[in-house]
PDB file of C-alpha atoms in Angstrom:
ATOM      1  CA  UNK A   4     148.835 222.861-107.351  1.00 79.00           C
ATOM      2  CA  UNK A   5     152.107 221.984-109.752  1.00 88.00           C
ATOM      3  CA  UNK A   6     155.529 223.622-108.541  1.00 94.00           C
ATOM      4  CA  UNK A   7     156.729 222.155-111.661  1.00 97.00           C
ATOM      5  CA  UNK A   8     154.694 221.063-115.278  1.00 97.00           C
ATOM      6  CA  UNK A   9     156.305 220.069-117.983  1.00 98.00           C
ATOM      7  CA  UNK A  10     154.752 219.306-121.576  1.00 98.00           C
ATOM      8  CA  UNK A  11     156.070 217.503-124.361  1.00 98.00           C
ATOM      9  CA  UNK A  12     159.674 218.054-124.233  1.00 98.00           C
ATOM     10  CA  UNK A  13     161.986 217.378-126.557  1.00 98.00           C
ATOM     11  CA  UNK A  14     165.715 218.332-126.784  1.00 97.00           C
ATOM     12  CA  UNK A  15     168.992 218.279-128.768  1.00 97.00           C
ATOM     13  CA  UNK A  16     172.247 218.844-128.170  1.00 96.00           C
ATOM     14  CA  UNK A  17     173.915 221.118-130.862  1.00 95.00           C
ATOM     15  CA  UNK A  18     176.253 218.617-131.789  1.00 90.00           C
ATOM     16  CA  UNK A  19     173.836 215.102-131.225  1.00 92.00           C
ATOM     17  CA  UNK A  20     172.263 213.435-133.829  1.00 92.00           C
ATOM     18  CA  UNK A  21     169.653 212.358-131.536  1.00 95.00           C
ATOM     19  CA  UNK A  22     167.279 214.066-128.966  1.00 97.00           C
ATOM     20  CA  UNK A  23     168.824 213.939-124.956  1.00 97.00           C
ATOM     21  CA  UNK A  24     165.241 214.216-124.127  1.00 98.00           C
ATOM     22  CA  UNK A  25     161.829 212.996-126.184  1.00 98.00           C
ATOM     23  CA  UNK A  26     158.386 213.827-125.736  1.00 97.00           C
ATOM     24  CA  UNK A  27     158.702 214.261-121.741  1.00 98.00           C
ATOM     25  CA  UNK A  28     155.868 215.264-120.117  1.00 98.00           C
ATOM     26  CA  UNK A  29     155.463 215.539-115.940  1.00 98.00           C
ATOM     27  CA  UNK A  30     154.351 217.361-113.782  1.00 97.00           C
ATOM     28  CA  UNK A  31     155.399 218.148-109.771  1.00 98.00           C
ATOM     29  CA  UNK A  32     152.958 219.346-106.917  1.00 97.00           C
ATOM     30  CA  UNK A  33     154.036 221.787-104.784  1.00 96.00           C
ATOM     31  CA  UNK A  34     155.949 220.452-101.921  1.00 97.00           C
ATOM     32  CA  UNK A  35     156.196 216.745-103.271  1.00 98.00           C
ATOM     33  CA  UNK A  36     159.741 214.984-103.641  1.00 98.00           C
ATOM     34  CA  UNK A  37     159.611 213.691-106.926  1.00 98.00           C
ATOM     35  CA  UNK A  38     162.992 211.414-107.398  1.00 98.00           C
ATOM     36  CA  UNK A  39     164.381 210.907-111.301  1.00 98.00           C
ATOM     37  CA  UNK A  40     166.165 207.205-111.734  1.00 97.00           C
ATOM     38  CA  UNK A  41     167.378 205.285-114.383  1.00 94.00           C
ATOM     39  CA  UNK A  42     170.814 204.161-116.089  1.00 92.00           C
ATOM     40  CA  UNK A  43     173.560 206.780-116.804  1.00 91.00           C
ATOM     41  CA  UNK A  44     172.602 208.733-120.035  1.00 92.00           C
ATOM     42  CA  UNK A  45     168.734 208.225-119.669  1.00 95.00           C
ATOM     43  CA  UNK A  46     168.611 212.560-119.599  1.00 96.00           C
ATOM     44  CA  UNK A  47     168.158 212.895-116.028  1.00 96.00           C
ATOM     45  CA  UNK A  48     170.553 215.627-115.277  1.00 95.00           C
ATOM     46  CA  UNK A  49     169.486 217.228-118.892  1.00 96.00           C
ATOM     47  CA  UNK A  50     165.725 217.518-117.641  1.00 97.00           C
ATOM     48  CA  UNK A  51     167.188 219.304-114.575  1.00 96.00           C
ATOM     49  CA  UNK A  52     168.232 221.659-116.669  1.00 95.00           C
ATOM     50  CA  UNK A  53     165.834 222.042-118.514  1.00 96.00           C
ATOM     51  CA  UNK A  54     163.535 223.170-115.319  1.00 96.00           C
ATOM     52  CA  UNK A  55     165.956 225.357-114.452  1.00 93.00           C
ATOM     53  CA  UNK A  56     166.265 227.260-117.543  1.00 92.00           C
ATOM     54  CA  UNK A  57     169.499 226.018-118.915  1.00 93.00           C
ATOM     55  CA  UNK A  58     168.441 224.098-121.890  1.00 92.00           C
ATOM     56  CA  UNK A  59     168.706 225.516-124.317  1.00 90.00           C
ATOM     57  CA  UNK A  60     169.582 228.886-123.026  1.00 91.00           C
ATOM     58  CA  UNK A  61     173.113 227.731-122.269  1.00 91.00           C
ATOM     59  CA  UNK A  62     173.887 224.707-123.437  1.00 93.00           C
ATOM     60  CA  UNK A  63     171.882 226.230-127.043  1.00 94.00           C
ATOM     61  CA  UNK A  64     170.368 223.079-129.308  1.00 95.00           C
ATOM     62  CA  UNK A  65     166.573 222.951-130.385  1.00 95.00           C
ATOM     63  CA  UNK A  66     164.178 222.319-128.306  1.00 96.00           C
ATOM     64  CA  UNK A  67     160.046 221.711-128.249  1.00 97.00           C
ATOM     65  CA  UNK A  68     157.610 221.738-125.815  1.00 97.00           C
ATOM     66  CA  UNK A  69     156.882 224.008-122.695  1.00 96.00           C
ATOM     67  CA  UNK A  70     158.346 223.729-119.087  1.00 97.00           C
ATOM     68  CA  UNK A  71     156.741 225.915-116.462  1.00 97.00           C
ATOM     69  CA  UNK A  72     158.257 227.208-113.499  1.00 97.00           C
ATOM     70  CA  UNK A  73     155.667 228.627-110.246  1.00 95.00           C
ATOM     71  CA  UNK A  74     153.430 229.783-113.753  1.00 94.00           C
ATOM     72  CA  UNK A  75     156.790 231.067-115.261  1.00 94.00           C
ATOM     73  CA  UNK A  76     157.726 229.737-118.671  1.00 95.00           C
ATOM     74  CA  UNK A  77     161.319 228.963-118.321  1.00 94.00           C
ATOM     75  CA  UNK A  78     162.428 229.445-121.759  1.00 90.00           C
ATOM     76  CA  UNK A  79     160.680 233.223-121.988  1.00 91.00           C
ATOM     77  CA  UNK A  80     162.009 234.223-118.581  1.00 92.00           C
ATOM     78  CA  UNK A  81     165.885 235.387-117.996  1.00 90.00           C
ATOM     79  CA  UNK A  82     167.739 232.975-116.184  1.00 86.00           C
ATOM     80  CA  UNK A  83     168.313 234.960-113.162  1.00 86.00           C
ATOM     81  CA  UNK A  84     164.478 235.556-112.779  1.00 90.00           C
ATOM     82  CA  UNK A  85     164.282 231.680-112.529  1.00 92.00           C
ATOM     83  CA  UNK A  86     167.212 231.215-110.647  1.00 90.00           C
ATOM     84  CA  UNK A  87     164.648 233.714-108.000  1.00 91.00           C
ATOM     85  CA  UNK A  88     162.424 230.700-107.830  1.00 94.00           C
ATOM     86  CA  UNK A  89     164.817 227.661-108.312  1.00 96.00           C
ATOM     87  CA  UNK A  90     167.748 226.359-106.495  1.00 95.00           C
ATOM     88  CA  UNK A  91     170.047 223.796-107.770  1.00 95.00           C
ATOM     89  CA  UNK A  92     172.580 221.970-105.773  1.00 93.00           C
ATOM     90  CA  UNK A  93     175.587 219.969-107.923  1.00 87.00           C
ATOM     91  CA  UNK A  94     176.674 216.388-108.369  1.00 85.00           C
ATOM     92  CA  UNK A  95     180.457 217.651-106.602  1.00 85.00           C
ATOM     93  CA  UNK A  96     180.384 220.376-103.995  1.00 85.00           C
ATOM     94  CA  UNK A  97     183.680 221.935-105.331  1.00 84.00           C
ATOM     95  CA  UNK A  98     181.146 222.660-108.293  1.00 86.00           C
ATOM     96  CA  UNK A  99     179.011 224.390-105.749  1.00 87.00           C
ATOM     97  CA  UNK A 100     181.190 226.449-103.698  1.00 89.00           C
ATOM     98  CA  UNK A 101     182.198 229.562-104.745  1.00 90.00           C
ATOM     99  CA  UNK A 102     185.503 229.656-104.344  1.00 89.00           C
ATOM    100  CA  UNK A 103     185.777 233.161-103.056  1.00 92.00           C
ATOM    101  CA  UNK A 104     184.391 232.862 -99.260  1.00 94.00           C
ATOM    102  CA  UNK A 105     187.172 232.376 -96.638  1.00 95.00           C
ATOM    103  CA  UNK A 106     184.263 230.989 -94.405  1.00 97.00           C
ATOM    104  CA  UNK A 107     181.642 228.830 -94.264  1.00 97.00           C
ATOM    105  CA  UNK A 108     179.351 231.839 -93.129  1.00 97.00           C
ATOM    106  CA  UNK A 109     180.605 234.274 -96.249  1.00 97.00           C
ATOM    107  CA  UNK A 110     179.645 231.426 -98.152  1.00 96.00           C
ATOM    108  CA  UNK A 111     176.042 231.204 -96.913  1.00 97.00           C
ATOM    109  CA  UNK A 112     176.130 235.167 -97.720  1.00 97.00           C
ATOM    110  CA  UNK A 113     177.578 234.909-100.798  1.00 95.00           C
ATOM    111  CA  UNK A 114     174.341 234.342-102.917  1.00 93.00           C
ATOM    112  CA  UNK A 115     172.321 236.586-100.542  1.00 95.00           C
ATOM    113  CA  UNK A 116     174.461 239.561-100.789  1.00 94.00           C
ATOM    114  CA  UNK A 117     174.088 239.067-104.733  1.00 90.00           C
ATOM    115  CA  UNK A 118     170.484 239.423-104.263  1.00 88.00           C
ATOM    116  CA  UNK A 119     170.807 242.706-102.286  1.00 92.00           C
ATOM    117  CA  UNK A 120     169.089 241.409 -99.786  1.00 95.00           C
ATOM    118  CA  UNK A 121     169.505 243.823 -96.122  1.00 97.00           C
ATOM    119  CA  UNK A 122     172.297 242.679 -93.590  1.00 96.00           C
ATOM    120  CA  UNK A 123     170.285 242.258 -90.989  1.00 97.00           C
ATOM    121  CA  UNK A 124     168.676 239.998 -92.634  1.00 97.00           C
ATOM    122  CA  UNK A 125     171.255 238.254 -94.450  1.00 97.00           C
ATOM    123  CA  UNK A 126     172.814 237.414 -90.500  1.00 97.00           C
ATOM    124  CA  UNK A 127     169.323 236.413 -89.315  1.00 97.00           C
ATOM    125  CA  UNK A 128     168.442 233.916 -92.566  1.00 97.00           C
ATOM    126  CA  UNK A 129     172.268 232.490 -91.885  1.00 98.00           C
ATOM    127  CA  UNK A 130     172.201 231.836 -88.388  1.00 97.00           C
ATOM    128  CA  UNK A 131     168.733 229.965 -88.748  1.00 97.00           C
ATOM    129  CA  UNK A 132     170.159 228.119 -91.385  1.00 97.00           C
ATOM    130  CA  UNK A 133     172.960 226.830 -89.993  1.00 97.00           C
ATOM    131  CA  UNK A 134     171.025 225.485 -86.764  1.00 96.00           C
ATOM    132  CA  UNK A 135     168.883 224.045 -88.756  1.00 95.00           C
ATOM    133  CA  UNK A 136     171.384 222.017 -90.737  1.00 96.00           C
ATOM    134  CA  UNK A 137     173.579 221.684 -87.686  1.00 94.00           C
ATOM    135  CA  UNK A 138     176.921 223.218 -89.512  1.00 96.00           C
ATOM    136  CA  UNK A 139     177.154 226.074 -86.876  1.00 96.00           C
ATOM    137  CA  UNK A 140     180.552 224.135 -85.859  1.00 96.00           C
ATOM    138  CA  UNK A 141     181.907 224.633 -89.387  1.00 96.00           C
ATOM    139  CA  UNK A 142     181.045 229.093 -89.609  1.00 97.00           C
ATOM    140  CA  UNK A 143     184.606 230.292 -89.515  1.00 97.00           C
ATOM    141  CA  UNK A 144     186.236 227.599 -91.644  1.00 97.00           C
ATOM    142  CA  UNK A 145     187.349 227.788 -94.760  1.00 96.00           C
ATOM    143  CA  UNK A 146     185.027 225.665 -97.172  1.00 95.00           C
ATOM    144  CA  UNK A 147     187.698 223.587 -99.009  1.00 93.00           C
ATOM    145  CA  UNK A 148     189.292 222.457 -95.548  1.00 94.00           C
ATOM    146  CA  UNK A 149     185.675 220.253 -95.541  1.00 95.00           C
ATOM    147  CA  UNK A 150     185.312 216.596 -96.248  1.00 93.00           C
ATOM    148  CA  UNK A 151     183.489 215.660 -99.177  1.00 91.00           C
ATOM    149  CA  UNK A 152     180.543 215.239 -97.227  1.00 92.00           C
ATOM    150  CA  UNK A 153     180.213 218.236 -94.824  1.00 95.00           C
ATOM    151  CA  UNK A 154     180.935 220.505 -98.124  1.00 94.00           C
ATOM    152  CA  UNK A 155     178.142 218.470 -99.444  1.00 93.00           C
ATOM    153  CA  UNK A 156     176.020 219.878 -96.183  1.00 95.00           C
ATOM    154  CA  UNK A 157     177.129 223.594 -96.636  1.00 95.00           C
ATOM    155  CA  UNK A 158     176.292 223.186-100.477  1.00 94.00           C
ATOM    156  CA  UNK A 159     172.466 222.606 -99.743  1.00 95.00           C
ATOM    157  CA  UNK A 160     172.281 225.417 -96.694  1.00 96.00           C
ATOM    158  CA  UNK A 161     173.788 227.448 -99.208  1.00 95.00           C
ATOM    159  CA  UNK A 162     170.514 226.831-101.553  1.00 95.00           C
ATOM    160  CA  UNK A 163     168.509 226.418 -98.540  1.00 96.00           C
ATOM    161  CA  UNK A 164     169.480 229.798 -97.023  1.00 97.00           C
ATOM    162  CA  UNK A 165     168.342 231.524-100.425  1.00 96.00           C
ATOM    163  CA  UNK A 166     164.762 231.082-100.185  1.00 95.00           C
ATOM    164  CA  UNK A 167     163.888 229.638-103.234  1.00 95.00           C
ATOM    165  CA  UNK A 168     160.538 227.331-103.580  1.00 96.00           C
ATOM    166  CA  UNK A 169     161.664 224.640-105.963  1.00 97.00           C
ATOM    167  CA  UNK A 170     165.156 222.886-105.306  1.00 97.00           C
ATOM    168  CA  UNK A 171     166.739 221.145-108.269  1.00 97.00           C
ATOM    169  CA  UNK A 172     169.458 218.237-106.959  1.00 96.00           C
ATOM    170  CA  UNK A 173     171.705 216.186-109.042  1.00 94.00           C
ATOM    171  CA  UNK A 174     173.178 213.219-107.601  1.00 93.00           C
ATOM    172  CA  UNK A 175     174.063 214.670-104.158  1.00 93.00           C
ATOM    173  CA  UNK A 176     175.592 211.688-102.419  1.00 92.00           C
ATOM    174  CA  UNK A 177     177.482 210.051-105.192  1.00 87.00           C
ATOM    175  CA  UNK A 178     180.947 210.919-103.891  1.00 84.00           C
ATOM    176  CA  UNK A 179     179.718 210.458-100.012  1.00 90.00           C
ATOM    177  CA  UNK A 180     180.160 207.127 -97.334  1.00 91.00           C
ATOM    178  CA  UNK A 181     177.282 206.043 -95.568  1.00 92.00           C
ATOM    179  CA  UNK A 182     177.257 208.177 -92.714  1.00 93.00           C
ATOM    180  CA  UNK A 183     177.472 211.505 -95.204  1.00 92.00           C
ATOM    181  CA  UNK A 184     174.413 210.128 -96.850  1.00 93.00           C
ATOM    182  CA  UNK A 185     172.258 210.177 -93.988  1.00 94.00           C
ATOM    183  CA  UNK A 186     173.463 213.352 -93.071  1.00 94.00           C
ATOM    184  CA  UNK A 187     172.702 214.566 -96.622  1.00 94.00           C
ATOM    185  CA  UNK A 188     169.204 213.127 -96.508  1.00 96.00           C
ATOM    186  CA  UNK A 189     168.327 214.365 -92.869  1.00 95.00           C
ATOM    187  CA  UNK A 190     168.832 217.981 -94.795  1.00 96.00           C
ATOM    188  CA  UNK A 191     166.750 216.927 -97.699  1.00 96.00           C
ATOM    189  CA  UNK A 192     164.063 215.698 -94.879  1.00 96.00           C
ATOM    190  CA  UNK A 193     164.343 219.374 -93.824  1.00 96.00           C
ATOM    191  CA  UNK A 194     163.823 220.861 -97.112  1.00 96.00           C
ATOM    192  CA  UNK A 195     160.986 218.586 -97.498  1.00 96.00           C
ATOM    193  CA  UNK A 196     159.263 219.693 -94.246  1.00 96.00           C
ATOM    194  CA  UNK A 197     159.776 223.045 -95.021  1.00 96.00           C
ATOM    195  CA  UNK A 198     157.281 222.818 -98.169  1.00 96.00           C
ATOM    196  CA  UNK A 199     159.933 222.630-100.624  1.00 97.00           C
ATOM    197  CA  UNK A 200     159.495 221.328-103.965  1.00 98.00           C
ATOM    198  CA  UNK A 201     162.313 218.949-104.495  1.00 98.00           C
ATOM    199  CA  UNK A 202     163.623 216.884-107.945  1.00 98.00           C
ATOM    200  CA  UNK A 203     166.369 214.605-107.046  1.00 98.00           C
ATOM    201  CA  UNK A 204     168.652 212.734-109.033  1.00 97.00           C
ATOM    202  CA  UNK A 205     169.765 209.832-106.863  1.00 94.00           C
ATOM    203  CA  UNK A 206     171.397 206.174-107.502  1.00 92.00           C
ATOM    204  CA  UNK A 207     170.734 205.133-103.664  1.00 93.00           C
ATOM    205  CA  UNK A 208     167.821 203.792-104.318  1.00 95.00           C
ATOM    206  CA  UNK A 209     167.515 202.411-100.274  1.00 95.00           C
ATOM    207  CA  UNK A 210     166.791 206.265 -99.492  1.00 96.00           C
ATOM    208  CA  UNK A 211     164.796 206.864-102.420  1.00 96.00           C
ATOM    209  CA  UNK A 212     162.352 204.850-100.969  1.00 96.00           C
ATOM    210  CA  UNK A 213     162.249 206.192 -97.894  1.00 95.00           C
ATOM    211  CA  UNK A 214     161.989 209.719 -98.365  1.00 96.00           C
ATOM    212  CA  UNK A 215     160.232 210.425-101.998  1.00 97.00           C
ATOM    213  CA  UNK A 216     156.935 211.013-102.793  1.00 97.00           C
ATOM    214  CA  UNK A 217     156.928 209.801-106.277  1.00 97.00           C
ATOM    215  CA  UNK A 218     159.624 207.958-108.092  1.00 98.00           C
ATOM    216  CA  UNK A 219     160.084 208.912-112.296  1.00 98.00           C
ATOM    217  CA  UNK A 220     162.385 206.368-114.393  1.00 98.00           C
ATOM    218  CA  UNK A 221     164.066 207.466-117.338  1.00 97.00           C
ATOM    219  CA  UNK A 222     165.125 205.505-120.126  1.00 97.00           C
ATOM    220  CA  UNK A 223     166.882 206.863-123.123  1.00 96.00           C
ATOM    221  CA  UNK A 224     165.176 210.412-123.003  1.00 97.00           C
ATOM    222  CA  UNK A 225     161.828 209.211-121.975  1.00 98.00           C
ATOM    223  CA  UNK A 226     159.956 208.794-118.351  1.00 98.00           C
ATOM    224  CA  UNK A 227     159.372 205.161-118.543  1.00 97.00           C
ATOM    225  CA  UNK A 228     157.895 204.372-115.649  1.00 97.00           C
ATOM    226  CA  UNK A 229     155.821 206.601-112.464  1.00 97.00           C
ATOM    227  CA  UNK A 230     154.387 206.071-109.085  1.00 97.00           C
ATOM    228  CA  UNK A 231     155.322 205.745-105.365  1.00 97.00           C
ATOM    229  CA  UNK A 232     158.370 203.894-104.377  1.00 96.00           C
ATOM    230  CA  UNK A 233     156.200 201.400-103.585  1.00 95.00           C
ATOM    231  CA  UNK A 234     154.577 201.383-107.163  1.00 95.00           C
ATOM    232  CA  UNK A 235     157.607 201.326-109.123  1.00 96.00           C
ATOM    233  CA  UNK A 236     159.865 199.287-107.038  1.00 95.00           C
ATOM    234  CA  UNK A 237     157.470 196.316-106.331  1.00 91.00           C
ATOM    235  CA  UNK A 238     157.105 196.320-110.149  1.00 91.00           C
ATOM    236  CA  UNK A 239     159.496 193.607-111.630  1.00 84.00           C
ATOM    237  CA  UNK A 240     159.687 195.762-114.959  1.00 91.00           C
ATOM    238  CA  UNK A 241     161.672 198.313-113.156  1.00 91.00           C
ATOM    239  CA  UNK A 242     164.489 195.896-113.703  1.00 87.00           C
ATOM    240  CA  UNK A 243     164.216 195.989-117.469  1.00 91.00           C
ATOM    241  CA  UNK A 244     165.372 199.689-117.420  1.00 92.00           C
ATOM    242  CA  UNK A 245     168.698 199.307-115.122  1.00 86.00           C
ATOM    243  CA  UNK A 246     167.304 200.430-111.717  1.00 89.00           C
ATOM    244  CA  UNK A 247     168.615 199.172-108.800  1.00 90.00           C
ATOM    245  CA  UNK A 248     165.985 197.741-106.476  1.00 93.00           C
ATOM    246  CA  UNK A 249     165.979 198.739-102.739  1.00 95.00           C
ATOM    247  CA  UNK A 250     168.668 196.156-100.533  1.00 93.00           C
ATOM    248  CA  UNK A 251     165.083 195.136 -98.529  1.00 93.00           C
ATOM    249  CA  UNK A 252     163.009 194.318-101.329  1.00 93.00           C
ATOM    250  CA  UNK A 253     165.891 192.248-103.181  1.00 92.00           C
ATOM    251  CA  UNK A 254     165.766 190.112 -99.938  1.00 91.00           C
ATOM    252  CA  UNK A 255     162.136 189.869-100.492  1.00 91.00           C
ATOM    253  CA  UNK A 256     162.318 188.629-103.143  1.00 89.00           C
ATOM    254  CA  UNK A 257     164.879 186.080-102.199  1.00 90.00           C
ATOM    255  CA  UNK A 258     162.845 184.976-100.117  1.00 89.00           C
ATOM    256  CA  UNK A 259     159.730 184.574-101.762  1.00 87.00           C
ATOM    257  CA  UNK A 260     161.867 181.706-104.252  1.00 88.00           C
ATOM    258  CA  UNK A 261     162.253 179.442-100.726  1.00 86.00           C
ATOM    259  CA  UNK A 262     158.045 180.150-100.107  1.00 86.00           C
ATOM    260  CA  UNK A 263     158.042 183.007 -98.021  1.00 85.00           C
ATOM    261  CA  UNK A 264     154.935 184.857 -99.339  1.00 84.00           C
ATOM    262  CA  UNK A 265     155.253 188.942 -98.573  1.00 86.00           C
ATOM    263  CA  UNK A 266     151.530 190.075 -98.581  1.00 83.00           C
ATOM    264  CA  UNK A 267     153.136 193.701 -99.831  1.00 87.00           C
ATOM    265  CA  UNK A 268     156.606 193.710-101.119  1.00 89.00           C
ATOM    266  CA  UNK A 269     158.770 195.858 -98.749  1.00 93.00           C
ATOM    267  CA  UNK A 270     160.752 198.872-100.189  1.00 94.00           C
ATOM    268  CA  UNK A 271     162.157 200.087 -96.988  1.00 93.00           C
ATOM    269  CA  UNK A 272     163.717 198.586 -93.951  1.00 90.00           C
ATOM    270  CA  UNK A 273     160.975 199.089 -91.932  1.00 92.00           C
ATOM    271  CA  UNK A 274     158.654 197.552 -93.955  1.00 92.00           C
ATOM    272  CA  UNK A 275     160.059 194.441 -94.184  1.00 91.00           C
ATOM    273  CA  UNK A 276     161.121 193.866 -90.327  1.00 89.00           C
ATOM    274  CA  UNK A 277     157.317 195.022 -89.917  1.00 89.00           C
ATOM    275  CA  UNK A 278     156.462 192.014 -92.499  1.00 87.00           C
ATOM    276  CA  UNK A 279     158.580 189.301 -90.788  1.00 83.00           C
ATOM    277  CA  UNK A 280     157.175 190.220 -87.617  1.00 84.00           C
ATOM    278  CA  UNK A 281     153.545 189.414 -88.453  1.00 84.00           C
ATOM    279  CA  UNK A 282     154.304 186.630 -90.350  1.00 82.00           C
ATOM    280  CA  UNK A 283     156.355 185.129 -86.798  1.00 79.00           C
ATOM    281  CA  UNK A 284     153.062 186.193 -85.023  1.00 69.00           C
ATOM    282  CA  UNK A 285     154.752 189.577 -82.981  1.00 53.00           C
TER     283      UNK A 285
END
């Protein structure tokens, strides 16, 4: 069952010349992680609007083609009947936050109470949250006393805590060290195990082939390229449209030019220790 199908898109910018988005068709199981890639301007972040009803509802422009939502057409619904079903988390936290919560715990409220949903249950949804995305240590503090990363952590329990089914997320670790990023990720993980439907908009491609389902390229307003990590990353003409390979399957192929033949290119750490170890006879 598609979370997310999209048919034909095309879209323009009230003040471009040229469509942001062309002919984009795709479509998203339910539960699946389906990552976007591809060089700054491609119309990643402009198709994640465009699922969640923004394009061209807010940002106006002409636009053709269909995208539907859980069997909701998104450009016949209101946006706060989509905003029900889809979450979206920001490129920059301070984008995310609110800005009125004193707390970390009136900020995981914050969209709940706007949804009238009970108190009782707002306090049980928040406390589950939190333990599952292990921020119970930040509840009483005040949001913009974070780092960079653990505001990046409250932004997706904020999301998380709503309920929604399909979770929209734009370049989450682009401002975040190493160590954020796995945390970041271990919460995506979760999202993923819950049955989520994710999109993700992510330039670290070593994590993007660990943890999606299906990776989409985008080049100049059209999906380029499709498949597993695996798929797309093994394939040489991912290079022609300014995607970073995976760290581990750039050594691969280093290492192929001195002889060493890879029976399946590695996309992920694992893989390629597991590769190295057979061919030493482990």
């Amino acid at each position: 069952m598609d979370s997310i199908k999209i048919t034909n898109l095309t879209y323009r910018y009230p003040t471009a010349e040229e469509p942001v988005l062309k002919n984009v068709s795709l479509s998203v199981k339910k539960g699946e992680l389906c990552a976007l890639v591809g060089a700054n301007g491609s119309g990643k972040t402009t198709l994640c609007n465009a699922i969640r009803g923004f394009v061209p509802k807010f940002y106006k422009g002409d636009i053709e083609g269909e995208v539907i939502v859980n069997g909701k057409n998104v450009q016949t619904e209101e946006i706060g009947t989509i905003a029900m079903d889809v979450g979206f988390v920001f490129q920059n936290p301070f984008t995310q936050i609110s800005g009125i919560a004193n707390t970390v715990y009136d900020e995981l409220a914050f969209g709940l109470c706007n949804m009238g949903v009970a108190p009782d249950e707002i306090k049980t949804r928040i406390e589950e949250i939190m333990k599952l995305t292990k921020i119970e240590e930040f509840r009483d503090r005040d949001p913009y006393q974070l780092s960079g990363g653990q505001q990046q952590r409250v932004a997706l329990a904020a999301i998380l805590v709503m309920g929604q089914d399909v979770l929209v997320i734009d370049e989450p670790t682009s401002q975040l060290d190493p160590q954020s990023t796995d945390d970041v990720f271990e919460i995506i993980q979760l999202m993923k195990s819950m049955g989520k439907t994710i999109v993700l908009v992510e330039h670290k491609m070593e994590q993007i082939a660990e943890y999606a389902d299906r990776v989409v390229i985008m080049d100049e307003g059209e999906i380029v390229m499709e498949g597993t990590p695996k798929e797309v990353f093994s394939n040489p003409k991912c290079m022609e449209y300014h995607t970073r390979l995976p760290q581990c399957t750039k050594i691969a192929m280093e290492l192929q030019k001195e002889g060493i033949d890879f029976k399946d290119m590695p996309v992920t750490v694992e893989e390629i220790v597991c590769s190295i170890e057979e061919m030493q006879g482990k």
